[in-house]
CSV table of C-alpha atoms in Angstrom, one decimal:
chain,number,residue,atom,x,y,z
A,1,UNK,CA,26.0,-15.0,-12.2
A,2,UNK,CA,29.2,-17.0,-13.1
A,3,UNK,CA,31.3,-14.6,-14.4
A,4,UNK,CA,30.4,-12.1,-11.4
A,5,UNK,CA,31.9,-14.8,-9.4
A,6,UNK,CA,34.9,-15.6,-10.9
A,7,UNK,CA,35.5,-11.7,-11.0
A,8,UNK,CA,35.3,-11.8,-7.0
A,9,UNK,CA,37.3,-14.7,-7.0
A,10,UNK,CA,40.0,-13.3,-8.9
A,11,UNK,CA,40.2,-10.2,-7.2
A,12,UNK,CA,40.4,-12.3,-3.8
A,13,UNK,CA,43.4,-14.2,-4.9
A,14,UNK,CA,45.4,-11.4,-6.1
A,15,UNK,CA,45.4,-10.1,-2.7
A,16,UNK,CA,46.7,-13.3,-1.2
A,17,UNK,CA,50.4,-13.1,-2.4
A,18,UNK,CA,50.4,-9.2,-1.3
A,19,UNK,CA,50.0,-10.0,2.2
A,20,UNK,CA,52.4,-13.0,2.2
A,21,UNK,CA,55.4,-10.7,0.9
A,22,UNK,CA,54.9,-8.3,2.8
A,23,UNK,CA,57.8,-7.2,5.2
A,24,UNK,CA,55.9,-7.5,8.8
A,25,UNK,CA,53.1,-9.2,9.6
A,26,UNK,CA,50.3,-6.1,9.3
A,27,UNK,CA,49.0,-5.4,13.0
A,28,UNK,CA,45.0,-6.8,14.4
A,29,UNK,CA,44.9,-4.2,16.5
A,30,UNK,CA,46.1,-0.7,17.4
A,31,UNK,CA,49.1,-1.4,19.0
A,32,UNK,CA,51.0,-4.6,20.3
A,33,UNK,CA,54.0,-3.5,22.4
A,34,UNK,CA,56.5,-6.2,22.5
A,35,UNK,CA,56.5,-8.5,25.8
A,36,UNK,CA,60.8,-9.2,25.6
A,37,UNK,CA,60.3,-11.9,28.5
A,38,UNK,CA,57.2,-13.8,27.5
A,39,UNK,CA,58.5,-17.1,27.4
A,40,UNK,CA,55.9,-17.4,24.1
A,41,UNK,CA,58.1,-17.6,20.7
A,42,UNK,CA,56.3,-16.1,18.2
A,43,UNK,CA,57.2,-14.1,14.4
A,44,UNK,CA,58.2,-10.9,16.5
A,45,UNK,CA,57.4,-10.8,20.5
A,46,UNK,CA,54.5,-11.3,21.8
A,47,UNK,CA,52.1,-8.6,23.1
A,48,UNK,CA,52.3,-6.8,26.2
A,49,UNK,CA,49.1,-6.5,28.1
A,50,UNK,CA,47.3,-3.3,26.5
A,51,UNK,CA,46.3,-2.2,30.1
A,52,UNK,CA,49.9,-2.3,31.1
A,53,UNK,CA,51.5,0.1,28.3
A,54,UNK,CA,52.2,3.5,29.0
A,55,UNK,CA,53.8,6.2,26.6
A,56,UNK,CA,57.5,5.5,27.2
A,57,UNK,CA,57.0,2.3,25.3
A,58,UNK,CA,56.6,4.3,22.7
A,59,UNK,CA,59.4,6.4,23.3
A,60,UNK,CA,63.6,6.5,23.6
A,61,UNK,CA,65.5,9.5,24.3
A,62,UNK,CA,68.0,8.4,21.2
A,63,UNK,CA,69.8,11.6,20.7
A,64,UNK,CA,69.9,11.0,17.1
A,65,UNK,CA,70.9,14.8,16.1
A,66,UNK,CA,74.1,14.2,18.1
A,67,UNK,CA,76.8,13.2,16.0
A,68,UNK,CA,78.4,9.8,17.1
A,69,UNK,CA,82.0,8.7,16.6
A,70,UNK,CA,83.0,6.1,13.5
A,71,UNK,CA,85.4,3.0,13.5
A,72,UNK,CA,87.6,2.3,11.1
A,73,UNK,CA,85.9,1.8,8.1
A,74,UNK,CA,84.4,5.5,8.8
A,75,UNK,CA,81.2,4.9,9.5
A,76,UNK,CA,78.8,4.4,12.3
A,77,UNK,CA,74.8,2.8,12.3
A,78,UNK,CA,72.7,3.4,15.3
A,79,UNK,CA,69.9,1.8,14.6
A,80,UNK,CA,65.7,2.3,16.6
A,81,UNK,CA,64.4,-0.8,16.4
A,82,UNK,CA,61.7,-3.1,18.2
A,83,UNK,CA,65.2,-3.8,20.8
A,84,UNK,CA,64.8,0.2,21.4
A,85,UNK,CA,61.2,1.0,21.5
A,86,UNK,CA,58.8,-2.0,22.2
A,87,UNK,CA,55.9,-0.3,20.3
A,88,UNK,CA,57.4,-0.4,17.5
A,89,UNK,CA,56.5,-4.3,17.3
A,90,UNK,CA,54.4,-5.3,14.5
A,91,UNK,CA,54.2,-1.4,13.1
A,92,UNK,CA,57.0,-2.9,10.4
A,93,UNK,CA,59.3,0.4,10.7
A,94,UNK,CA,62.8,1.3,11.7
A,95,UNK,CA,64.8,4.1,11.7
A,96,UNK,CA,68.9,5.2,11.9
A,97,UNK,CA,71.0,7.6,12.1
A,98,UNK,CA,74.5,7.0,9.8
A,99,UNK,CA,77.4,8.9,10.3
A,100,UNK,CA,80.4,9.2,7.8
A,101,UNK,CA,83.7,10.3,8.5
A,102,UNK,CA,85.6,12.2,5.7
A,103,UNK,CA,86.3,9.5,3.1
A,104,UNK,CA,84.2,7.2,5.3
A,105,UNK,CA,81.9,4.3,3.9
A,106,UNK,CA,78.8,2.1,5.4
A,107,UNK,CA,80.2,-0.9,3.5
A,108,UNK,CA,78.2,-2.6,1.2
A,109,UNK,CA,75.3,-4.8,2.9
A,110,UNK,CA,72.2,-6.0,2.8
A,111,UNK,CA,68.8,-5.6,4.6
A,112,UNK,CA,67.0,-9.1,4.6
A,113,UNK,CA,64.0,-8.1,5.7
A,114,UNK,CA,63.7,-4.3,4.6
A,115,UNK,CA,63.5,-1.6,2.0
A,116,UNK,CA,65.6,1.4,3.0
A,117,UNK,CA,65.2,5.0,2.1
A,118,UNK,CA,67.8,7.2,2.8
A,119,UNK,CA,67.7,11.1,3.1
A,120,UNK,CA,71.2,13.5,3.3
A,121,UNK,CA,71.3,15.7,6.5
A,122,UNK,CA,74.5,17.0,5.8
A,123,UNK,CA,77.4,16.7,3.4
A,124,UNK,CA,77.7,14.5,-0.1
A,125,UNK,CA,77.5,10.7,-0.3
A,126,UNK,CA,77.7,8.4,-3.0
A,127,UNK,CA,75.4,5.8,-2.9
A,128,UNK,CA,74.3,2.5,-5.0
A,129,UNK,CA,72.6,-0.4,-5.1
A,130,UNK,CA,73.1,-3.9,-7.4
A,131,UNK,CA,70.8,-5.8,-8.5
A,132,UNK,CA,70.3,-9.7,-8.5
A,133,UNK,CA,72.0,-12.6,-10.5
A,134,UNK,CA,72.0,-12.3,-14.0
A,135,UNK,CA,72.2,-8.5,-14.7
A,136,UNK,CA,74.5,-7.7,-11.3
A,137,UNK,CA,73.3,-3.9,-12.6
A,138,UNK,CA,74.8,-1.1,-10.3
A,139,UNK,CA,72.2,1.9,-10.1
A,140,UNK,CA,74.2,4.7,-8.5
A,141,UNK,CA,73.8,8.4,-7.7
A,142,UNK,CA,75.7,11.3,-5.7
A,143,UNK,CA,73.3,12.3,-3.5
A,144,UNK,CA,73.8,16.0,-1.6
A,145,UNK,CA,72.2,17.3,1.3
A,146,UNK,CA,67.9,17.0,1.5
A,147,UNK,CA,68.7,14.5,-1.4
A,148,UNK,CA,66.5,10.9,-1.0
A,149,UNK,CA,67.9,7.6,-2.4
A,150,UNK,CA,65.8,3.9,-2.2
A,151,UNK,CA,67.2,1.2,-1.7
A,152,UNK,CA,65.1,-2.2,-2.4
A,153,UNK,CA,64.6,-5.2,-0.1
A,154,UNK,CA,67.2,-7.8,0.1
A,155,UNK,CA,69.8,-5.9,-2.7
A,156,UNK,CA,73.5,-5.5,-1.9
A,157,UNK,CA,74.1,-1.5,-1.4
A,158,UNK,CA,76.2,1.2,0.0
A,159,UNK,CA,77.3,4.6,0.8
A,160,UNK,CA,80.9,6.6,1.1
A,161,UNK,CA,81.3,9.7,1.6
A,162,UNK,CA,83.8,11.2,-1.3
A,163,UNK,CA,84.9,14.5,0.8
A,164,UNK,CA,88.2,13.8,2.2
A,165,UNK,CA,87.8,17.2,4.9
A,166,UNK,CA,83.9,17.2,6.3
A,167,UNK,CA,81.9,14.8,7.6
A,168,UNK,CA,78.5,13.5,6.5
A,169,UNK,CA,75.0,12.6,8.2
A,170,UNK,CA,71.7,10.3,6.6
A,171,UNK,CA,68.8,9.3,8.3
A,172,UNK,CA,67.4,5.9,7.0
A,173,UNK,CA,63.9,4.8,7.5
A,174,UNK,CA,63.4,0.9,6.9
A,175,UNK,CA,60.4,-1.3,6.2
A,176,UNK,CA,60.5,-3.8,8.9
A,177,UNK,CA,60.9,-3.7,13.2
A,178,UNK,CA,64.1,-5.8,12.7
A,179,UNK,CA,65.8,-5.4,10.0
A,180,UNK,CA,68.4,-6.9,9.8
A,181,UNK,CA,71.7,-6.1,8.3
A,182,UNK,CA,74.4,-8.8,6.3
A,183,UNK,CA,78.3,-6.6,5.6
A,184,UNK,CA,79.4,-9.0,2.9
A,185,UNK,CA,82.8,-8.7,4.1
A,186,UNK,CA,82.0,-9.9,7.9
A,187,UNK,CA,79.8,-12.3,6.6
A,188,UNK,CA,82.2,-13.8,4.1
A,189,UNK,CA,85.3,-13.5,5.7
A,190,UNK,CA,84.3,-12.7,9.4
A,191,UNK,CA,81.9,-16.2,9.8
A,192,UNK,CA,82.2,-18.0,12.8
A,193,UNK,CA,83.7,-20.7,12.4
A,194,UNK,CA,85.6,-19.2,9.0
A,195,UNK,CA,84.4,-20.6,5.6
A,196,UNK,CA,86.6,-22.9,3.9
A,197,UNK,CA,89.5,-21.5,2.1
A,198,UNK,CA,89.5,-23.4,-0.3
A,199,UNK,CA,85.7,-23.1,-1.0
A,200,UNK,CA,86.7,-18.7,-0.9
A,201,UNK,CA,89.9,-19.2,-3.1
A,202,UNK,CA,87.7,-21.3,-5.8
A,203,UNK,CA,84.5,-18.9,-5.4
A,204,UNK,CA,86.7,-15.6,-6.1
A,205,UNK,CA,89.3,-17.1,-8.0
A,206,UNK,CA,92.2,-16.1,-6.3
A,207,UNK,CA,95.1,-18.0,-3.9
A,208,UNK,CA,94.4,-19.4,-0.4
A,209,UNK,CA,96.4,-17.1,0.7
A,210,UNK,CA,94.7,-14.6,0.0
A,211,UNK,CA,91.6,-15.7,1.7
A,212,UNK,CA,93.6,-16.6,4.6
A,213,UNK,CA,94.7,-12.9,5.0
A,214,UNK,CA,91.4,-12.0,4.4
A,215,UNK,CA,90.2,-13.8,7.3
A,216,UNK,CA,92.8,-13.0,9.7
A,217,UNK,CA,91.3,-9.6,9.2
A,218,UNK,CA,89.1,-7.8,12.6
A,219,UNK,CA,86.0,-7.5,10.8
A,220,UNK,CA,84.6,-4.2,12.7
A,221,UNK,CA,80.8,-3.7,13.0
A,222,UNK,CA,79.8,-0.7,12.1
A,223,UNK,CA,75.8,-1.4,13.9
A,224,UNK,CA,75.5,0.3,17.4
């Protein structure tokens, strides 16, 4: 009967660490539409009355097949998330629309909270990923329209659009209500208050002032 046991045991325990690293906390129950002015602070919102929910929390007239305008790094997010559609609150699952000007880029970035996979509407992109401290490995690809690309939790990645004449659409679908998204560059050089330049000029090993260029920079968001 022991080794029965253990067996169960075992098999128990394995599942333990798969629910802890999971993106979102897996939902109890069919639905829990997010209550945005409970005064309760919870991992997420808290849940709206099930009586009181109607379809249009599960809805938002987003428009995503019309094409949106890009700043000036050529690129334009506009992300669905739990701040769009309520419902979407502990379903772990996002969606957005990306829009890439000729020779446009979505900088690269990082999704704390969510694996990413991309699919080409229209147009080419280039598209990669690096992976963590030691290797820094770049796995990269030209993707083409109906083409699908992953991108893992947490890596740095990125997409430009090579064609210096047309345009380029992606929709992404992500692992997670919320997100999140880091652009190095903001985040390094955009902080507020800025980042020492001195810890900047020792970290990339170049002159202060070049990270106090750097930082004098507008560092545009490209998430709408």
């Amino acid at each position: 009967m022991a080794a029965p046991s253990f067996c169960l045991l075992a098999a128990l325990l394995a599942l333990v660490p798969w629910q802890a690293i999971a993106s979102d906390p897996s939902p109890l129950q069919d639905f829990c539409v997010a209550d945005k002015h409970s005064p309760v602070l919870v991992n997420g919102f808290a849940c709206l009355n099930p009586k009181d929910v109607n379809a249009d929390h599960f809805f938002k007239a987003a428009m995503l097949d019309t094409p949106r305008k890009t700043n000036k790094v050529g690129s334009n997010v506009t992300l669905i998330n739990v701040m769009q559609i309520s419902g979407l609150n502990t379903l772990g699952i996002s969606i957005a629309r990306i829009d890439y000007a000729p020779l446009g880029q979505n900088p690269p970035h990082t999704h704390p909270r969510a694996t990413e996979i991309l699919t080409v509407l229209e147009g080419t992109l280039y598209v990669g990923f690096v992976t963590s401290n030691p290797d820094n490995k770049l796995f990269s690809k030209v993707l083409n329209k109906g083409d699908v690309f992953v991108f893992p939790v947490g890596l740095i990645h990125f997409q430009f659009n090579p064609n210096p004449y047309k345009p380029a659409v992606a929709i992404a679908a992500l692992s997670s209500q919320n997100p999140g998204a880091i652009t190095i560059a903001n985040a390094v050089f955009g902080s507020n208050p800025p980042i020492s330049d001195d810890v900047l000029a020792k970290a990339f090993q170049v002159e202060k002032g070049t990270i106090d260029w750097l930082q004098a920079q507008f560092w545009e968001n490209n998430h709408y």
